[in-house]
Amino acid sequence: MKITCSKSNLVKGVSIVSKAVPSKTTMPILECILIDATTDIIKLTANDMELGIMTEISGDIIDRGMIAIDAKIFSEIVRKLPDNEVTIETLDNLQTVITCEKAKFDIAGKPGDEFAYLPIIEKEDSIEISQFTLKEVIRQTIFSISDSESNKLMTGELFDISDNILKVVSLDGHRISIRKVPLKKSVADRKLVVPGKTLIEISKILSGEAENVVSISYTKNHIVFEFDNTIVVSRLIEGEYFRIDQMLSSDYETKVRINKKELLSCIDRATLLVKEGDKKPIIINIGDELMELKIKSQIGSMNEEIMITKEGKDLLIGFNPKFLIDALRVIDDEEVTIYLMNAKAPCFIKDDAESYVYLILPVNFNSAA
Amino acid sequence: MKITCSKSNLVKGVSIVSKAVPSKTTMPILECILIDATTDIIKLTANDMELGIMTEISGDIIDRGMIAIDAKIFSEIVRKLPDNEVTIETLDNLQTVITCEKAKFDIAGKPGDEFAYLPIIEKEDSIEISQFTLKEVIRQTIFSISDSESNKLMTGELFDISDNILKVVSLDGHRISIRKVPLKKSVADRKLVVPGKTLIEISKILSGEAENVVSISYTKNHIVFEFDNTIVVSRLIEGEYFRIDQMLSSDYETKVRINKKELLSCIDRATLLVKEGDKKPIIINIGDELMELKIKSQIGSMNEEIMITKEGKDLLIGFNPKFLIDALRVIDDEEVTIYLMNAKAPCFIKDDAESYVYLILPVNFNSAA
């Protein structure tokens, strides 16, 4: 194989596919990036068997062929090359020579045909949303997946396509995050559970441009994201996702309108007094026009008051401050509305259209009171 | 004690003195910042017994007094306060109340008189240089101090004041770095060994403005840096520094002029192939108009050629690539001159005026050839 391409194209492509290189694996070939120039297009591929990414880079193919090269060393070499045309040539013994200007690297490759190709997907159905929207909904929900493998479904996010709306849901047993995205084209209802890791890696690759589209297609076991010159294929998580509808409620006894930034800064300050792993709640006292927030730990205590507009009953309730911070950080509205029932029922932060819903369970604070 | 000051002044002051708060100590009081408002000026002080920093902040003293507050929690609180006037008030039981807008923190303080004050220094002599120059000479030499405590003198830098020139020297047994700064005023000759840690922390505090001056004074055991509203006092390292003059030589057999950026990029690329801890040398082959650089490791090999201007003999010599990189990075010249004797003698990178001299010992590469 012998190809040439610009350093910048190569860096971009290697950086994209590197997201699917496993950090640990028992199959050394998966630590490689496959350079496939067997057709008229130069393709880079990486695949950890759960998540696979293929991207095309423009360049010239002088001799067709393919080679697998250790991803870590290849990406370091490529990044440090001079900003010019790069030639990659394989010798008979799989030695690979990377040349750019007067710099010449000589490293060992592995046979390309040992590489685990991406599964061939027969697409059943598909939806389209903008790169911007996909990147946003991931950011706005990914924090409430669970990182514990004890419940595999909680490590993923539900993509619930229904009535031409994509509803993205994550939950970890203490809170639920929901974002809704209207779809432009009519499509059959479908529920998919996408691994959190896949979404985290995809959101790093997405350019986030509003005018660029991602096509999302799916089969029984796989989901495929296509955008720019890149294809991301991921396994789905098997099983039926939690029935969240029965956890949601539109009843409330107390409704609070509050400036989001003020609330967020206040809780952020309060958490200074809480060491990591220490489960001190923030205690919220909702009165007529004021919300008082209090926290107390071994380090000291803090209290602060914020002006609010309230409907309904007064309420004293405690929360894990991190859960409030996570939700407030990803809401773009200047003011938020919080719906509460009593000190033992979850609170809901949501907008009128329910384009977002954040459910957070309160914590008991009798001991801290 | 009761004082008020702006959040920004407080943040700045706390950030400066925090550099002298020890990360580990058997004296808990040293983990504090002392707020001293016993006179007409608010002073913040931290002191790890080797290095002490005091800075003044402007603000109003309502009730005189002093208090020591845990540095970590105090600096976190201060940074997260709203951007407004801050009030700090101590109660009878040493509880300290920090108020800003509607936020109120209540934390425990410690008696200020338990704090270890900065030593009172009777200045013998002093020099003045610009903040910019001091920050630069530290950056340009600090990388070649030794971090091993087995030879205490190597963990510091020599400040050699002689003939109205300040010569700053560091060495670690494999290399020597020297920078010279002309002094404006006449001053008695003197040799001081300043702890590396002191210089690292000072260079973080220095604004680096060319028009701002640092006054450096010294006694038998201490050095004092005064700038802006800050005083840094450090112990000196005891003992006689290495006689470096006998290690320097102006003889050479080979003299090379080379583009600094090209050489640095090339060595930087080559080190990709060397894993940390692996002592692979870069082998430099100096010919008439070309310098060839080669490196070989288990990962692969790399070679590159750079155009040079050469006087004297051809030479094949090996170096630890990191040592070359460290020196080249802090030289601002576009072209550098390298003086070499033979494959076993040190090379010198220096300018004609010897405002900088970097001595680097070569490494044996028979085994790698």
XYZ file of C-alpha atoms in Angstrom:
738
model
C 0.000 0.000 0.000
C 1.151 3.519 -0.709
C -0.954 6.615 -0.096
C -0.440 10.344 0.301
C -2.649 12.850 2.056
C -2.314 16.128 3.906
C -1.219 16.069 7.514
C -4.342 17.973 8.577
C -6.728 15.451 6.951
C -4.821 12.603 8.514
C -4.828 14.187 11.979
C -8.560 14.821 11.748
C -9.370 11.286 10.609
C -7.118 9.602 13.161
C -8.584 11.728 15.934
C -12.134 10.702 14.938
C -11.570 6.950 14.750
C -9.324 6.907 17.844
C -12.500 7.334 19.914
C -13.306 3.667 19.205
C -9.890 2.284 20.117
C -10.272 0.306 23.357
C -8.006 1.344 26.220
C -7.815 -2.256 27.369
C -8.343 -5.319 25.211
C -7.292 -8.919 24.976
C -7.133 -8.591 21.165
C -4.020 -6.556 20.270
C -5.288 -6.002 16.707
C -8.077 -3.790 18.142
C -5.449 -1.391 19.488
C -4.770 -0.549 15.846
C -6.279 1.795 13.325
C -6.955 0.119 9.999
C -5.910 2.096 6.939
C -7.924 0.632 4.086
C -6.941 1.804 0.585
C -8.190 -1.276 -1.245
C -10.843 0.718 -3.119
C -10.714 4.277 -4.509
C -11.207 5.816 -1.103
C -8.877 5.960 1.905
C -10.786 4.739 4.932
C -9.659 4.740 8.553
C -11.409 2.354 10.947
C -11.248 1.516 14.636
C -13.478 -0.945 16.444
C -13.687 -2.103 20.036
C -16.425 -4.636 19.111
C -19.107 -2.562 20.922
C -18.418 0.676 19.089
C -16.892 0.997 15.616
C -15.997 4.164 13.725
C -15.061 4.512 10.060
C -14.125 7.794 8.435
C -12.988 8.668 4.913
C -10.068 10.981 4.293
C -9.218 12.583 0.993
C -5.832 11.772 -0.465
C -4.188 9.855 -3.294
C -3.872 6.100 -3.520
C -0.680 5.203 -5.350
C -0.687 1.475 -4.539
C -3.827 -0.178 -3.213
C -3.653 -2.164 -0.003
C -4.296 -1.989 3.681
C -2.425 -2.035 6.966
C -3.248 -1.906 10.667
C -1.054 0.391 12.774
C -0.936 0.813 16.540
C -3.389 3.663 17.164
C -1.514 5.381 19.975
C 1.865 5.611 18.285
C 0.328 6.373 14.877
C -1.725 9.263 16.211
C 1.259 10.706 18.096
C 3.468 10.515 15.015
C 0.835 12.048 12.777
C 0.201 14.962 15.146
C 3.895 15.848 15.375
C 4.669 15.706 11.649
C 5.431 18.946 9.821
C 2.311 20.572 8.337
C 2.686 19.150 4.841
C 1.926 16.186 2.551
C 2.355 12.792 4.269
C 3.247 9.535 2.505
C 2.418 6.192 4.112
C 3.971 3.160 2.473
C 4.020 -0.455 3.580
C 6.953 -2.762 2.822
C 6.693 -6.501 2.254
C 7.378 -7.357 5.893
C 4.503 -5.097 7.093
C 7.011 -2.399 8.093
C 5.292 0.929 7.510
C 7.218 4.012 6.474
C 5.669 7.409 7.212
C 7.417 10.258 5.437
C 6.784 14.004 5.609
C 9.332 16.520 4.342
C 12.683 15.202 5.589
C 11.229 13.290 8.545
C 10.945 9.540 8.122
C 9.361 7.135 10.623
C 9.620 3.389 10.328
C 7.239 1.340 12.476
C 5.811 -2.182 12.468
C 2.303 -2.712 11.067
C -0.098 -5.633 11.351
C -1.961 -7.429 8.553
C -5.144 -5.510 7.713
C -7.169 -8.653 7.120
C -6.822 -9.608 10.793
C -8.766 -6.486 11.692
C -12.375 -6.778 12.890
C -14.428 -5.000 10.230
C -17.518 -3.019 11.172
C -20.650 -5.162 11.044
C -22.637 -4.778 7.848
C -25.933 -3.236 8.831
C -29.168 -3.683 6.934
C -30.884 -0.514 7.956
C -34.532 -0.888 8.894
C -35.533 2.661 9.585
C -33.891 6.026 10.180
C -34.328 9.532 11.525
C -32.448 12.761 10.856
C -31.534 15.498 13.309
C -28.948 18.266 13.238
C -25.479 17.691 14.666
C -26.087 20.609 16.999
C -29.260 19.070 18.404
C -27.760 15.618 18.898
C -24.712 17.043 20.645
C -26.962 19.166 22.865
C -29.384 16.417 23.911
C -26.465 14.169 24.798
C -24.886 16.899 26.943
C -28.242 17.637 28.558
C -28.946 14.048 29.636
C -25.689 12.066 29.800
C -24.848 13.073 33.380
C -27.668 11.013 34.843
C -26.749 7.644 33.394
C -25.377 5.202 35.940
C -21.758 4.067 35.695
C -22.459 0.883 37.572
C -22.492 -2.200 35.387
C -24.867 -3.916 37.833
C -27.796 -2.581 35.873
C -26.719 -2.470 32.235
C -29.843 -0.597 31.084
C -29.014 2.342 33.363
C -25.623 2.753 31.640
C -27.412 3.632 28.418
C -29.934 6.220 27.262
C -33.381 5.483 25.930
C -34.020 6.834 22.431
C -37.802 6.677 22.337
C -39.192 7.527 18.895
C -42.913 8.030 19.141
C -45.429 10.328 17.399
C -42.570 11.832 15.379
C -40.818 12.954 18.522
C -37.454 11.663 19.699
C -37.460 11.461 23.475
C -34.022 10.926 25.049
C -34.103 9.585 28.614
C -31.459 8.741 31.200
C -31.877 7.701 34.810
C -29.738 6.412 37.650
C -32.215 5.540 40.404
C -32.109 8.992 42.025
C -33.139 11.159 39.092
C -34.450 11.127 35.561
C -33.470 13.434 32.699
C -35.692 13.801 29.644
C -35.253 15.867 26.489
C -37.628 15.921 23.526
C -36.696 16.648 19.930
C -39.382 17.014 17.224
C -38.607 15.005 14.068
C -39.153 16.423 10.604
C -40.153 13.236 8.826
C -42.753 10.712 9.829
C -41.260 7.475 11.152
C -42.471 4.295 12.865
C -42.425 4.210 16.692
C -39.380 2.542 18.168
C -37.478 2.242 21.440
C -33.670 1.847 21.497
C -31.236 1.790 24.415
C -27.928 3.297 23.273
C -24.760 2.724 25.361
C -23.686 5.866 27.233
C -20.094 5.384 26.080
C -21.208 5.505 22.431
C -23.021 8.793 23.027
C -20.077 10.311 24.922
C -17.677 9.450 22.097
C -20.066 10.600 19.354
C -20.611 13.923 21.004
C -16.816 14.491 20.932
C -16.753 13.879 17.164
C -19.851 15.879 16.187
C -18.967 19.308 14.835
C -22.101 20.659 16.499
C -23.106 22.752 13.470
C -26.841 23.375 13.261
C -26.843 23.039 9.456
C -25.105 19.653 9.392
C -27.313 16.614 9.652
C -26.816 13.270 11.397
C -28.694 10.326 9.985
C -29.503 7.783 12.687
C -30.560 4.333 11.514
C -31.116 1.162 13.487
C -31.643 -2.572 13.391
C -32.530 -5.034 16.095
C -29.054 -4.985 17.626
C -27.283 -1.943 16.221
C -27.543 1.812 15.842
C -25.690 3.658 13.066
C -24.857 7.371 13.075
C -23.810 8.835 9.716
C -22.488 12.388 9.371
C -19.819 14.228 7.402
C -17.628 11.387 6.052
C -17.981 9.306 9.170
C -19.992 6.234 10.163
C -20.367 5.241 13.805
C -21.812 1.787 14.474
C -22.711 0.743 18.008
C -24.375 -2.230 19.600
C -27.618 -1.485 21.394
C -28.188 -2.510 25.014
C -30.629 -5.416 25.161
C -33.699 -5.442 27.351
C -36.757 -3.356 28.058
C -36.091 0.107 29.469
C -37.759 1.328 32.666
C -41.355 2.522 32.419
C -40.774 6.133 33.248
C -44.305 7.381 32.535
C -45.551 6.027 35.809
C -42.820 7.934 37.671
C -43.822 11.268 36.143
C -46.670 13.283 37.577
C -48.079 16.707 36.846
C -49.602 17.187 40.305
C -47.926 19.636 42.617
C -48.536 21.508 45.868
C -45.787 24.106 45.437
C -44.618 25.835 42.265
C -41.529 28.049 42.292
C -40.171 30.418 39.612
C -36.532 31.287 40.225
C -33.556 32.840 38.440
C -31.498 29.892 37.247
C -28.075 31.498 37.515
C -28.653 32.708 41.065
C -29.838 29.306 42.179
C -26.959 27.516 40.466
C -24.275 29.856 41.889
C -25.734 29.528 45.351
C -25.770 25.711 45.322
C -22.314 25.706 43.764
C -20.995 27.830 46.643
C -22.720 25.643 49.201
C -21.024 22.481 47.936
C -17.638 23.925 48.918
C -18.421 22.828 52.430
C -19.109 19.254 51.391
C -16.158 16.939 50.828
C -16.486 14.389 48.055
C -18.289 11.254 49.211
C -19.835 13.142 52.122
C -23.601 13.105 51.589
C -24.667 16.402 53.128
C -27.975 17.622 51.709
C -28.747 21.199 50.844
C -31.864 22.200 52.741
C -34.302 24.403 50.912
C -36.903 26.391 52.790
C -39.545 27.745 50.418
C -41.462 30.709 51.798
C -43.694 33.291 50.200
C -41.197 35.360 48.247
C -37.923 33.910 49.453
C -36.171 30.611 49.150
C -33.606 30.045 51.870
C -30.830 27.543 51.173
C -28.746 26.063 53.972
C -25.947 23.564 54.204
C -24.009 22.415 57.232
C -20.962 20.158 57.428
C -17.966 19.585 59.667
C -16.177 22.395 57.841
C -18.802 25.022 58.579
C -22.200 26.242 57.540
C -23.565 28.430 54.783
C -26.910 30.021 54.161
C -28.280 32.273 51.490
C -31.643 33.680 50.392
C -32.964 34.020 46.866
C -36.060 35.934 45.696
C -38.697 33.687 44.118
C -42.269 33.723 42.856
C -44.260 31.015 44.593
C -47.656 29.411 44.132
C -49.044 26.970 46.703
C -47.736 25.759 50.033
C -44.524 26.556 51.932
C -42.118 23.609 51.989
C -38.923 22.468 53.696
C -37.074 19.883 51.567
C -33.538 18.505 51.195
C -31.620 17.525 48.048
C -28.268 16.132 47.024
C -26.787 19.435 45.773
C -24.917 17.729 42.906
C -28.173 16.529 41.334
C -29.606 20.049 41.305
C -26.355 21.442 39.883
C -26.205 18.824 37.092
C -29.740 19.630 35.930
C -29.504 23.424 36.249
C -26.210 23.548 34.332
C -27.758 22.136 31.163
C -30.924 24.246 31.166
C -30.528 27.290 28.959
C -33.547 29.222 30.285
C -32.935 32.317 32.376
C -35.741 31.390 34.764
C -36.763 27.861 35.718
C -39.932 26.471 37.248
C -39.731 23.862 39.989
C -42.772 21.755 40.905
C -42.888 20.096 44.321
C -45.386 17.933 46.165
C -43.990 17.319 49.664
C -40.660 16.634 51.397
C -40.692 12.964 50.358
C -41.836 13.250 46.732
C -39.586 14.041 43.769
C -39.315 17.582 42.447
C -39.660 18.356 38.753
C -37.770 21.055 36.909
C -39.481 21.472 33.552
C -40.623 24.010 31.009
C -44.254 24.463 29.977
C -43.862 22.494 26.741
C -42.001 19.749 28.619
C -39.198 19.944 26.064
C -37.136 19.130 29.119
C -38.070 17.371 32.353
C -35.637 16.783 35.226
C -36.953 14.647 38.081
C -34.879 14.624 41.276
C -35.647 12.620 44.404
C -35.287 14.502 47.697
C -33.143 13.231 50.574
C -34.085 12.812 54.191
C -32.404 15.403 56.402
C -33.882 14.779 59.838
C -30.428 14.036 61.162
C -28.965 17.222 59.691
C -31.762 19.557 60.755
C -11.856 41.572 63.817
C -14.147 42.949 61.154
C -12.983 43.965 57.709
C -14.489 44.596 54.289
C -12.802 44.438 50.905
C -13.689 43.676 47.314
C -13.961 40.059 46.238
C -11.372 40.607 43.483
C -8.749 42.024 45.868
C -9.350 39.180 48.263
C -9.092 36.524 45.522
C -5.847 38.027 44.276
C -4.289 38.232 47.734
C -5.355 34.736 48.748
C -4.037 33.298 45.496
C -0.629 34.944 46.072
C -0.077 33.813 49.650
C -1.509 30.319 49.001
C 1.753 29.520 47.191
C 3.450 29.293 50.599
C 0.859 27.016 52.207
C 2.483 23.595 52.715
C 0.649 20.639 51.184
C 1.790 18.440 54.052
C 2.725 19.612 57.524
C 2.756 18.423 61.088
C 1.730 21.928 62.224
C -1.960 22.448 61.380
C -1.699 26.196 61.935
C 0.556 26.410 58.830
C -2.341 25.149 56.697
C -3.983 28.498 57.423
C -3.799 31.953 55.951
C -3.355 34.648 58.586
C -5.538 37.719 58.144
C -3.813 40.445 60.117
C -5.796 43.668 60.569
C -4.108 44.744 63.777
C -2.620 47.859 62.139
C -4.075 50.160 59.483
C -3.372 47.694 56.685
C -4.960 44.327 55.927
C -2.181 41.783 55.485
C -2.490 38.173 54.377
C 0.343 35.795 55.289
C 1.204 32.155 54.691
C 4.382 30.441 55.791
C 5.681 26.898 55.451
C 8.797 27.763 57.518
C 11.044 27.575 54.428
C 9.069 30.028 52.316
C 6.809 32.784 53.630
C 4.648 35.205 51.669
C 2.904 38.337 52.916
C 0.726 40.540 50.742
C -1.317 43.648 51.485
C -4.854 44.064 50.221
C -6.813 47.286 50.209
C -10.034 47.325 52.181
C -11.576 48.815 55.317
C -10.813 47.764 58.861
C -13.909 48.203 61.023
C -12.615 46.348 64.091
C -8.913 45.596 64.427
C -7.826 42.019 65.054
C -6.497 38.933 63.385
C -7.561 35.397 62.581
C -6.049 32.319 60.908
C -8.354 30.463 58.499
C -7.819 27.151 56.727
C -6.235 28.183 53.412
C -7.927 25.618 51.189
C -11.499 26.210 52.301
C -10.985 29.981 52.585
C -9.654 30.266 49.043
C -12.478 28.122 47.657
C -15.124 30.183 49.432
C -13.582 33.456 48.344
C -13.371 32.406 44.693
C -17.022 31.355 44.565
C -18.472 34.435 46.243
C -20.539 36.866 44.161
C -18.435 39.626 42.609
C -19.060 42.246 45.280
C -17.949 43.641 48.659
C -16.986 40.920 51.166
C -17.213 41.255 54.949
C -15.114 39.034 57.219
C -15.992 39.113 60.889
C -14.738 36.997 63.762
C -16.954 36.108 66.696
C -15.731 35.550 70.262
C -15.353 31.788 69.820
C -13.079 32.248 66.740
C -15.997 31.428 64.438
C -15.517 33.476 61.284
C -18.452 34.789 59.278
C -17.868 35.617 55.627
C -20.716 37.582 54.076
C -21.201 38.738 50.497
C -24.583 39.905 49.216
C -27.051 37.375 50.628
C -24.520 34.549 50.970
C -23.232 33.880 54.464
C -20.513 31.355 55.368
C -19.704 30.403 58.923
C -16.417 28.533 59.469
C -14.040 27.908 62.357
C -10.896 30.033 62.634
C -7.745 29.626 64.691
C -6.051 32.168 66.970
C -3.839 34.455 64.875
C -1.123 34.627 67.521
C -0.403 30.916 67.082
C 0.661 31.622 63.519
C 4.359 31.532 62.615
C 5.199 35.081 61.579
C 7.664 35.777 58.809
C 11.198 36.176 60.139
C 12.268 39.777 60.600
C 15.081 40.363 58.155
C 17.822 42.921 58.605
C 18.695 43.485 54.996
C 22.395 43.590 54.254
C 22.427 44.333 50.567
C 20.025 44.350 47.650
C 19.677 44.314 43.877
C 16.837 45.347 41.588
C 15.685 43.679 38.376
C 12.441 43.822 36.436
C 9.673 41.325 37.131
C 9.869 40.281 33.494
C 13.579 39.487 33.704
C 13.305 37.542 36.961
C 10.399 35.485 35.628
C 12.329 34.782 32.417
C 15.612 33.725 34.025
C 13.739 31.363 36.331
C 11.908 29.792 33.380
C 15.157 29.539 31.426
C 17.083 27.682 34.131
C 14.683 25.964 36.528
C 14.340 22.773 34.433
C 17.887 21.660 35.194
C 17.718 21.677 38.981
C 17.696 18.218 40.516
C 14.612 17.018 42.362
C 16.611 14.544 44.409
C 17.085 15.593 48.013
C 20.320 13.586 48.179
C 22.264 16.650 47.113
C 20.447 19.638 48.566
C 22.571 22.184 46.669
C 21.393 20.767 43.334
C 17.750 21.442 44.288
C 18.499 25.162 44.323
C 19.844 27.748 41.899
C 22.999 29.755 42.365
C 22.447 33.527 42.308
C 26.017 34.703 41.715
C 26.328 38.500 41.934
C 29.714 39.545 40.643
C 31.017 42.557 38.697
C 27.479 43.993 38.665
C 26.154 40.970 36.838
C 23.649 38.494 38.251
C 24.510 35.019 37.019
C 21.789 32.413 37.623
C 23.007 28.795 37.486
C 21.326 25.426 37.841
C 22.777 21.960 37.343
C 21.766 18.349 37.894
C 24.899 16.318 37.138
C 24.101 15.880 33.439
C 23.803 19.494 32.359
C 24.297 23.085 33.441
C 22.126 26.095 32.608
C 23.450 29.619 32.960
C 21.769 32.969 32.353
C 23.351 36.387 32.922
C 21.525 39.595 33.792
C 23.368 42.954 33.944
C 22.568 44.969 37.094
C 21.947 48.710 36.990
C 23.452 49.631 40.349
C 26.843 48.716 41.720
C 26.698 46.090 44.458
C 29.125 43.918 46.448
C 29.884 40.430 45.111
C 27.840 37.674 46.708
C 26.839 34.055 46.138
C 23.415 32.761 47.252
C 21.784 29.376 46.698
C 18.014 29.875 46.440
C 15.671 26.867 46.834
C 14.116 25.796 43.508
C 10.679 25.632 45.117
C 10.925 29.309 46.137
C 11.770 30.305 42.570
C 8.967 28.184 41.102
C 6.386 29.755 43.407
C 7.719 33.302 42.903
C 7.576 32.981 39.171
C 3.858 32.108 39.472
C 3.196 35.301 41.436
C 5.296 37.716 39.362
C 3.173 39.736 36.966
C 6.008 39.551 34.450
C 5.716 43.235 33.475
C 8.996 44.724 32.240
C 8.316 48.077 33.948
C 7.653 46.581 37.404
C 10.668 46.068 39.592
C 11.545 43.327 42.070
C 13.870 44.268 44.891
C 15.947 41.298 46.025
C 17.722 41.622 49.380
C 19.572 39.030 51.392
C 21.148 38.147 54.693
C 23.258 35.196 55.743
C 20.338 32.796 55.831
C 17.480 34.460 53.949
C 16.549 36.039 50.660
C 13.690 38.541 50.381
C 11.826 39.425 47.193
C 9.712 42.592 47.345
C 7.361 43.594 44.523
C 3.930 45.153 44.160
C 2.446 44.852 47.669
C 4.034 41.497 48.315
C 7.023 40.255 50.303
C 8.422 36.766 49.757
C 10.945 35.531 52.337
C 12.824 32.300 51.783
C 15.566 30.449 53.548
C 18.763 30.016 51.538
C 20.337 26.604 51.006
C 23.513 26.297 53.073
C 26.853 25.216 51.651
C 29.220 26.139 48.869
C 27.833 25.719 45.341
C 29.701 23.695 42.708
C 32.658 25.367 41.000
C 31.203 25.532 37.531
C 33.954 27.630 35.932
C 36.215 24.607 35.663
C 33.500 22.687 33.809
C 33.119 25.373 31.163
C 35.468 25.557 28.213
C 35.594 27.684 25.113
C 37.609 25.164 23.047
C 35.781 23.324 20.311
C 36.446 21.126 17.308
C 33.038 21.477 15.666
C 30.777 24.541 15.531
C 27.254 24.267 14.126
C 24.731 27.001 13.258
C 21.199 25.626 13.009
C 17.596 26.821 12.880
C 16.307 26.395 16.415
C 12.688 25.624 15.583
C 13.601 22.934 13.029
C 15.953 21.234 15.455
C 13.455 21.395 18.310
C 10.549 20.017 16.214
C 12.732 17.209 14.915
C 13.889 16.094 18.376
C 10.341 16.475 19.678
C 9.071 14.109 16.933
C 11.875 11.649 17.607
C 10.972 11.327 21.285
C 7.590 9.872 20.305
C 9.368 6.597 19.840
C 10.870 6.651 23.329
C 8.675 5.589 26.216
C 9.152 7.396 29.493
C 12.008 5.941 31.524
C 13.507 4.343 28.416
C 16.919 5.944 27.894
C 17.251 5.864 24.110
C 19.677 8.514 22.855
C 19.135 10.627 19.779
C 22.132 10.140 17.537
C 23.372 13.204 15.714
C 25.591 12.887 12.689
C 27.156 16.224 11.811
C 28.338 16.459 8.211
C 29.331 19.374 6.003
C 25.976 21.008 5.364
C 23.614 18.494 6.918
C 22.905 17.249 10.378
C 21.254 13.829 10.406
C 19.244 12.883 13.505
C 18.330 9.265 14.223
C 16.517 7.452 16.968
C 15.676 3.789 17.282
C 13.561 2.013 19.873
C 11.404 -1.092 20.193
C 8.524 0.882 18.689
C 10.332 1.794 15.494
C 12.916 4.138 14.083
C 12.959 7.707 12.852
C 15.479 9.759 10.944
C 15.536 13.285 9.623
C 18.022 15.699 8.064
C 18.422 19.400 8.802
C 20.490 21.952 6.873
C 23.296 23.483 8.939
C 26.343 25.718 8.643
C 29.383 23.918 10.026
C 32.920 24.861 10.971
C 35.473 22.200 11.915
C 35.294 18.432 12.059
C 32.483 15.981 11.294
C 31.103 14.331 14.427
C 28.832 11.470 15.483
C 27.433 12.051 18.986
C 24.482 10.901 21.100
C 22.343 12.877 23.557
C 19.409 12.372 25.879
C 16.794 14.084 23.665
C 14.971 15.590 26.674
C 18.044 17.620 27.670
C 18.321 19.145 24.201
C 14.585 19.890 24.147
C 14.647 21.567 27.587
C 17.458 23.921 26.565
C 16.184 24.717 23.056
C 12.686 25.521 24.337
C 13.880 28.416 26.480
C 16.202 29.994 23.909
C 14.471 32.807 22.068
C 16.989 33.099 19.201
C 15.913 31.980 15.745
C 19.291 30.349 15.121
C 21.502 28.722 17.735
C 25.174 27.875 17.779
C 26.346 24.545 19.157
C 29.993 23.974 20.102
C 31.302 20.402 20.316
C 34.648 18.820 21.070
C 34.252 15.068 20.597
C 31.697 12.290 21.264
C 32.607 12.115 24.971
C 32.853 15.805 25.824
C 29.899 18.066 26.669
C 28.355 20.269 24.024
C 27.667 23.937 24.619
C 24.723 25.871 23.259
C 25.491 29.553 23.782
C 25.265 32.974 22.193
C 28.320 35.117 21.410
C 27.869 37.351 24.466
C 27.343 34.251 26.643
C 24.149 35.784 27.999
C 23.090 32.151 28.016
C 25.173 28.970 28.219
C 23.669 25.457 28.184
C 26.116 22.621 28.797
C 24.847 19.104 28.034
C 26.797 15.884 28.537
C 26.590 13.376 25.663
C 25.563 9.746 26.177
C 27.301 6.620 25.025
C 25.432 4.926 22.191
C 27.659 2.066 21.188
C 24.939 -0.401 22.090
C 22.339 1.455 20.028
C 24.481 2.061 16.950
